[in-house]
Amino acid sequence: MTQKIVKAIGWVTILLATFFCIAQTTVSAQAKTYQIGTDVTYPPFEFANKQNKYVGIDIDIMNAIAKEEGFKVNIKPVGFNAAVQSVQSGQLDGVIAGMTITPDRKAKFDFGTPYFRTGVVMAVGKNSNIKGFNQLRGKRVALKTGTAAADYANSIKKKYGFKTVTFDDSNNMYEDVTTGNSVACFEDKPVMQYGIKQGLKLKIVTAPANTGWYGFAVKKGQNKELREKFNTGLKKIQTNGTYDKIVGKYLGTKTNPKVKGKTFTIGTDVTFPPFEFANKHNKYVGIDMDLIRAIANEQGFKVKIKPVGFNAAVQSLESGQIDGVISGMSITNARKAQFDFSKPYFTSGVVMAISKNSKITKLSQLKGKRVAIKTGTSAADYANSIKKKYGFHTVTFDDSNNMYQDVTTGNSVACFEDHPVMKYAIKQGTKLKIVTKPAESAPYGFAVKKGHNQALLAAFNTGLADLKASGTYDNIKATYLGTDDKGSVNKTAANDSGDRSFIGLIKQNQGALLSGLKETMWLTIVSIFFATVFGIIVGLLGVVPSKFGNGVSSVLIYIFRGMPLLVLALFIYTGIPSLTGQKIPAFIAGVVTLTFNEGAYIAAFVKGGINAVDPGQMEAARSLGLPFGKSMRRVILPQGIRIMVPSFINQFIITLKDTSILSIIGLMELTQTGKIIIARNLEGFKVWTIVAIMYLVIITLLTWLSNWVQRRIKV
Amino acid sequence: MSEKLRVTNLVKTFGTNNVLKGINLTVNENEVVVIIGPSGSGKSTLLRALNRLEEPTSGSIVIDNVDIASKEIDIDTVRENIGMVFQHFNLFNNLSVGENIMLAPVELKKESKDQAAQQAKQLLKTVGLEEKFNATVQSLSGGQQQRVAIARALAMDPDIMLFDEPTSALDPEMVGDVLAVMKDLARKGMTMVVVTHEMGFAKEVADRVVFVDDGQILEQGTPDQMFEHPKNERLQDFLNKILNV
């Protein structure tokens, strides 16, 4: 009969496995070789290296795209003018040569998506105190003839009252600044960055002016296919980090050898758009996510993102389960006692939002009313700091959606939230409106445990500085918040406004939901296996003729059955590592939690089942000379198991449902997946309905199975 | 007649309750001893102590010159040689009739299944249930179950058989079949200790009758001595009650 159960469990496993089978097919593009022209020498965009091989940002980008899109390129360093002319004459297919997109050139060429932003910057000696143009009055500034930088300097010369001196080549110009003859020089930003990376004792002090974009060009009306391949390829390498790696290689500071090649686990919130949220493909994106990935790329380390929720992330950091937290975390004095923070990477502001038809416009109208806040946010700190003055009450939520919901339903009259977050939520369809101007709040920082992971912190700071210098930082911000000069891209954050019907939501989130279901099933199966082993051992310990064994069994059952699953999960995941200094992966912590908790229940009914077998059976077996163990195995257990089977199946169903509690430690099971999808699209009712139905379907299948098994084993 | 079993000063207490108050009893080889006495007198406890289903509190139980009350003894090996039959049969509900009989020989004597099955069929024949080899326990009547239980106990080829009120749970018309099997066993020379209320059986089969009351042996002797000329007042009283219903 035991074999029948095993067989039955085997069938369910097979049944479920078929659910998850999704076939994938890939079609490889046909390889074609394109002739691409470039400049002879324009570091860091194209130049021959020591081995006389052409390298540089342009070359590497072109090669990476070709690889990504499955075509071949033949790079011809014929010089800028020759390259441009050859494309026009049809000799070459395209040109990539630090070519700025201008209206004039657009008339003759079709440009791909802009791939690099450039602009004129001012650089000064490493120890100089000069920070802006207005400190230049009466001073001497070095320029290089015939450059865009020189044109720009001449255009502002009068306004800021400085003198210029002109050189024929860059090196002499730099020298004039390092020796102190001139106080500053003007240069194209990437060229300047590259020079500094190569060892120039200068530093960049201004934001890029007269900015423009480099583009890849083909002859107007020709080679449309190549241009499209370039665009899709560029998007791919920008998403997968190759782009940043290339730019970082030429313009970034040297990678920190202490972090190079290492993998760091970074905790973050589940739901804090636009800083962190899962996109349609269930990949974590947002300002924080893109930033930490870009920094990791640039500094040569790897990150493993753990979206466990803000509070869990902070606790995990304290207990050493994770290495760092980037989660829209405000730098406050209280937190500084526990954590070391990076340089601030984002300054936000707190706003008050109210329901769309509410008449409240001022803080003073909140007197005696209820206001919703989210735990641990700077917005909550701000609300609490003005609570007394304006006489309102607060109610605290664990995630943003519940907080918004509380305001839209009218339970609370208003909520406080960081400005970009609120703006994003409203854009996504939350029925709230912002009524106050952003109030000052503490800036966001990346945190590590105090005194730990200092190399990671240093790498973050250098990386952040590099990304700010290269413009990647601005690009990331623009992607989610929108800016003036690349208006088209901020659509990417808002393009999730597709079909919001049940079927639409299921279609969009099919992959995520199935992988959540898979995780839930895995957790359930692995946990019930270990819980059964644990439960049977503890249960048997409760019936052996040993007072000590009986005692141990009773105590284990008492402890693990008496503790709430949530507390047990948090204790194992964040408590144990604090004690031992040993990290526990969330999945293992989850399995251990369920093993103990469900195992205790199993032990209780194993004990009960065995005790329910007539004691005369044991006496008869022992009277024949069968030892205790053999009597148990051959006579008592087979009868006890028959009594236990309904409880076992019931426990299996309970375990399946209990896995949802493990979302607290960030396991991406079905419930957590639901939370994340809602964090993105704010369709709480519909998504929870879908999730609930998925649980019900699985549980219905299990119930059928249990009835079938029970019928089969009834003799 | 050589001595098979000797109980000396056997005491059994449950908490503060003295159930056996110093029992001394000898059983010889091939002897059939029937223990009688009122309910709660301790006769079942005495019987169950003989294979240590009840742990004696003090005293010794010597079987074939070995004190089996000693903690050092491997009681499982001892039990292989002592068959026991229970009031409520206690057949293994998860096994068929044949399997019930085969279990111990296969597990303990490492007999092959075929060998054990052969033996089981033979034993079923002697208790008159040859055709029930594949039957489930639940399909048998009480009398049939008890006869299977006797066959199961005999399968280990014991040299002592203990019977704990083997007919008390049976319908009257079943009692005869079971007693017949027991008589047959006695005739074949099995050493038997039987707790029973079947006075007819005691008169006919017992070599010696032992009267237990209040945890003590008050009188023992041949059936004739015990039933026809009881000396002890309480035995007289007891016999009066059960023989003159």
Short mmCIF file of N, CA and C in Angstrom, two decimals, chain A residues 619, chain B residues 10 12 14 19-20 23 35-54 84-87 162-166 168 193-197 212 215:
data_model
loop_
_atom_site.label_atom_id
_atom_site.label_comp_id
_atom_site.label_asym_id
_atom_site.label_seq_id
_atom_site.Cartn_x
_atom_site.Cartn_y
_atom_site.Cartn_z
N GLU A 619 1.55 -6.33 21.16
CA GLU A 619 1.79 -7.41 22.11
C GLU A 619 1.92 -8.75 21.39
N LEU B 10 7.64 -13.82 42.83
CA LEU B 10 7.32 -12.85 41.78
C LEU B 10 6.38 -11.76 42.31
N LYS B 12 4.61 -7.99 41.37
CA LYS B 12 4.35 -6.96 40.34
C LYS B 12 3.47 -5.88 40.95
N PHE B 14 1.71 -2.01 40.18
CA PHE B 14 1.42 -0.88 39.29
C PHE B 14 1.25 0.33 40.18
N VAL B 19 -0.28 -6.10 42.52
CA VAL B 19 -1.08 -7.05 41.76
C VAL B 19 -0.62 -8.49 42.03
N LEU B 20 0.69 -8.69 42.07
CA LEU B 20 1.24 -10.01 42.43
C LEU B 20 2.07 -9.84 43.70
N ILE B 23 4.67 -14.63 44.15
CA ILE B 23 4.16 -15.88 43.60
C ILE B 23 5.28 -16.90 43.51
N ILE B 35 -4.75 -22.03 35.46
CA ILE B 35 -4.85 -21.05 36.54
C ILE B 35 -6.28 -20.55 36.57
N ILE B 36 -6.90 -20.65 37.73
CA ILE B 36 -8.26 -20.13 37.88
C ILE B 36 -8.25 -19.09 38.98
N GLY B 37 -9.34 -18.34 39.03
CA GLY B 37 -9.44 -17.32 40.08
C GLY B 37 -10.39 -16.24 39.64
N PRO B 38 -10.92 -15.45 40.61
CA PRO B 38 -11.86 -14.38 40.26
C PRO B 38 -11.19 -13.28 39.44
N SER B 39 -12.01 -12.46 38.75
CA SER B 39 -11.42 -11.37 37.96
C SER B 39 -10.69 -10.41 38.88
N GLY B 40 -9.60 -9.88 38.36
CA GLY B 40 -8.82 -8.93 39.14
C GLY B 40 -7.94 -9.61 40.16
N SER B 41 -7.85 -10.94 40.11
CA SER B 41 -7.04 -11.64 41.10
C SER B 41 -5.56 -11.58 40.76
N GLY B 42 -5.23 -11.27 39.49
CA GLY B 42 -3.82 -11.18 39.09
C GLY B 42 -3.39 -12.36 38.24
N LYS B 43 -4.33 -13.24 37.86
CA LYS B 43 -3.93 -14.43 37.10
C LYS B 43 -3.42 -14.09 35.70
N SER B 44 -4.09 -13.11 35.05
CA SER B 44 -3.60 -12.71 33.72
C SER B 44 -2.23 -12.04 33.81
N THR B 45 -2.06 -11.23 34.83
CA THR B 45 -0.77 -10.56 35.02
C THR B 45 0.33 -11.59 35.23
N LEU B 46 0.00 -12.61 36.01
CA LEU B 46 0.98 -13.67 36.25
C LEU B 46 1.38 -14.33 34.92
N LEU B 47 0.37 -14.64 34.10
CA LEU B 47 0.65 -15.30 32.83
C LEU B 47 1.50 -14.41 31.92
N ARG B 48 1.12 -13.14 31.88
CA ARG B 48 1.82 -12.19 30.99
C ARG B 48 3.24 -11.91 31.47
N ALA B 49 3.48 -12.13 32.76
CA ALA B 49 4.83 -11.93 33.29
C ALA B 49 5.75 -13.06 32.82
N LEU B 50 5.13 -14.23 32.49
CA LEU B 50 5.96 -15.38 32.14
C LEU B 50 6.74 -15.18 30.84
N ASN B 51 6.26 -14.27 29.94
CA ASN B 51 7.10 -13.92 28.78
C ASN B 51 7.44 -12.42 28.80
N ARG B 52 7.31 -11.89 30.00
CA ARG B 52 7.67 -10.48 30.25
C ARG B 52 6.90 -9.48 29.39
N LEU B 53 5.66 -9.82 29.01
CA LEU B 53 4.81 -8.76 28.46
C LEU B 53 4.51 -7.78 29.59
N GLU B 54 4.51 -8.30 30.83
CA GLU B 54 4.53 -7.44 32.01
C GLU B 54 5.91 -7.59 32.63
N MET B 84 2.13 -17.57 22.66
CA MET B 84 1.10 -16.97 23.49
C MET B 84 -0.18 -16.77 22.69
N VAL B 85 -1.31 -17.05 23.34
CA VAL B 85 -2.61 -16.88 22.71
C VAL B 85 -3.42 -15.92 23.57
N PHE B 86 -4.02 -14.91 22.92
CA PHE B 86 -4.67 -13.83 23.67
C PHE B 86 -6.18 -13.97 23.67
N GLN B 87 -6.79 -13.31 24.63
CA GLN B 87 -8.25 -13.33 24.72
C GLN B 87 -8.88 -12.79 23.44
N LEU B 162 1.35 -20.29 26.28
CA LEU B 162 0.59 -19.57 27.30
C LEU B 162 -0.77 -19.21 26.68
N PHE B 163 -1.85 -19.45 27.41
CA PHE B 163 -3.19 -19.12 26.92
C PHE B 163 -3.84 -18.16 27.91
N ASP B 164 -4.19 -16.97 27.42
CA ASP B 164 -4.77 -15.96 28.30
C ASP B 164 -6.27 -15.86 28.03
N GLU B 165 -7.07 -16.59 28.78
CA GLU B 165 -8.51 -16.64 28.60
C GLU B 165 -8.90 -16.80 27.13
N PRO B 166 -8.46 -17.86 26.48
CA PRO B 166 -8.60 -17.96 25.02
C PRO B 166 -10.04 -18.08 24.54
N SER B 168 -12.79 -16.63 26.28
CA SER B 168 -13.69 -15.67 26.95
C SER B 168 -14.40 -14.74 25.98
N VAL B 193 0.44 -23.35 30.00
CA VAL B 193 -0.11 -22.64 31.16
C VAL B 193 -1.35 -21.92 30.64
N VAL B 194 -2.51 -22.21 31.22
CA VAL B 194 -3.78 -21.71 30.68
C VAL B 194 -4.55 -20.96 31.76
N VAL B 195 -4.88 -19.71 31.46
CA VAL B 195 -5.80 -18.97 32.34
C VAL B 195 -7.18 -19.11 31.72
N THR B 196 -8.13 -19.64 32.43
CA THR B 196 -9.44 -19.86 31.83
C THR B 196 -10.54 -19.94 32.87
N HIS B 197 -11.76 -19.77 32.41
CA HIS B 197 -12.93 -19.99 33.25
C HIS B 197 -13.63 -21.29 32.86
N VAL B 212 -5.63 -18.66 42.12
CA VAL B 212 -5.00 -17.37 42.45
C VAL B 212 -6.08 -16.42 42.91
N GLY B 215 -3.58 -11.75 44.21
CA GLY B 215 -2.15 -11.71 43.92
C GLY B 215 -1.36 -12.83 44.58
#
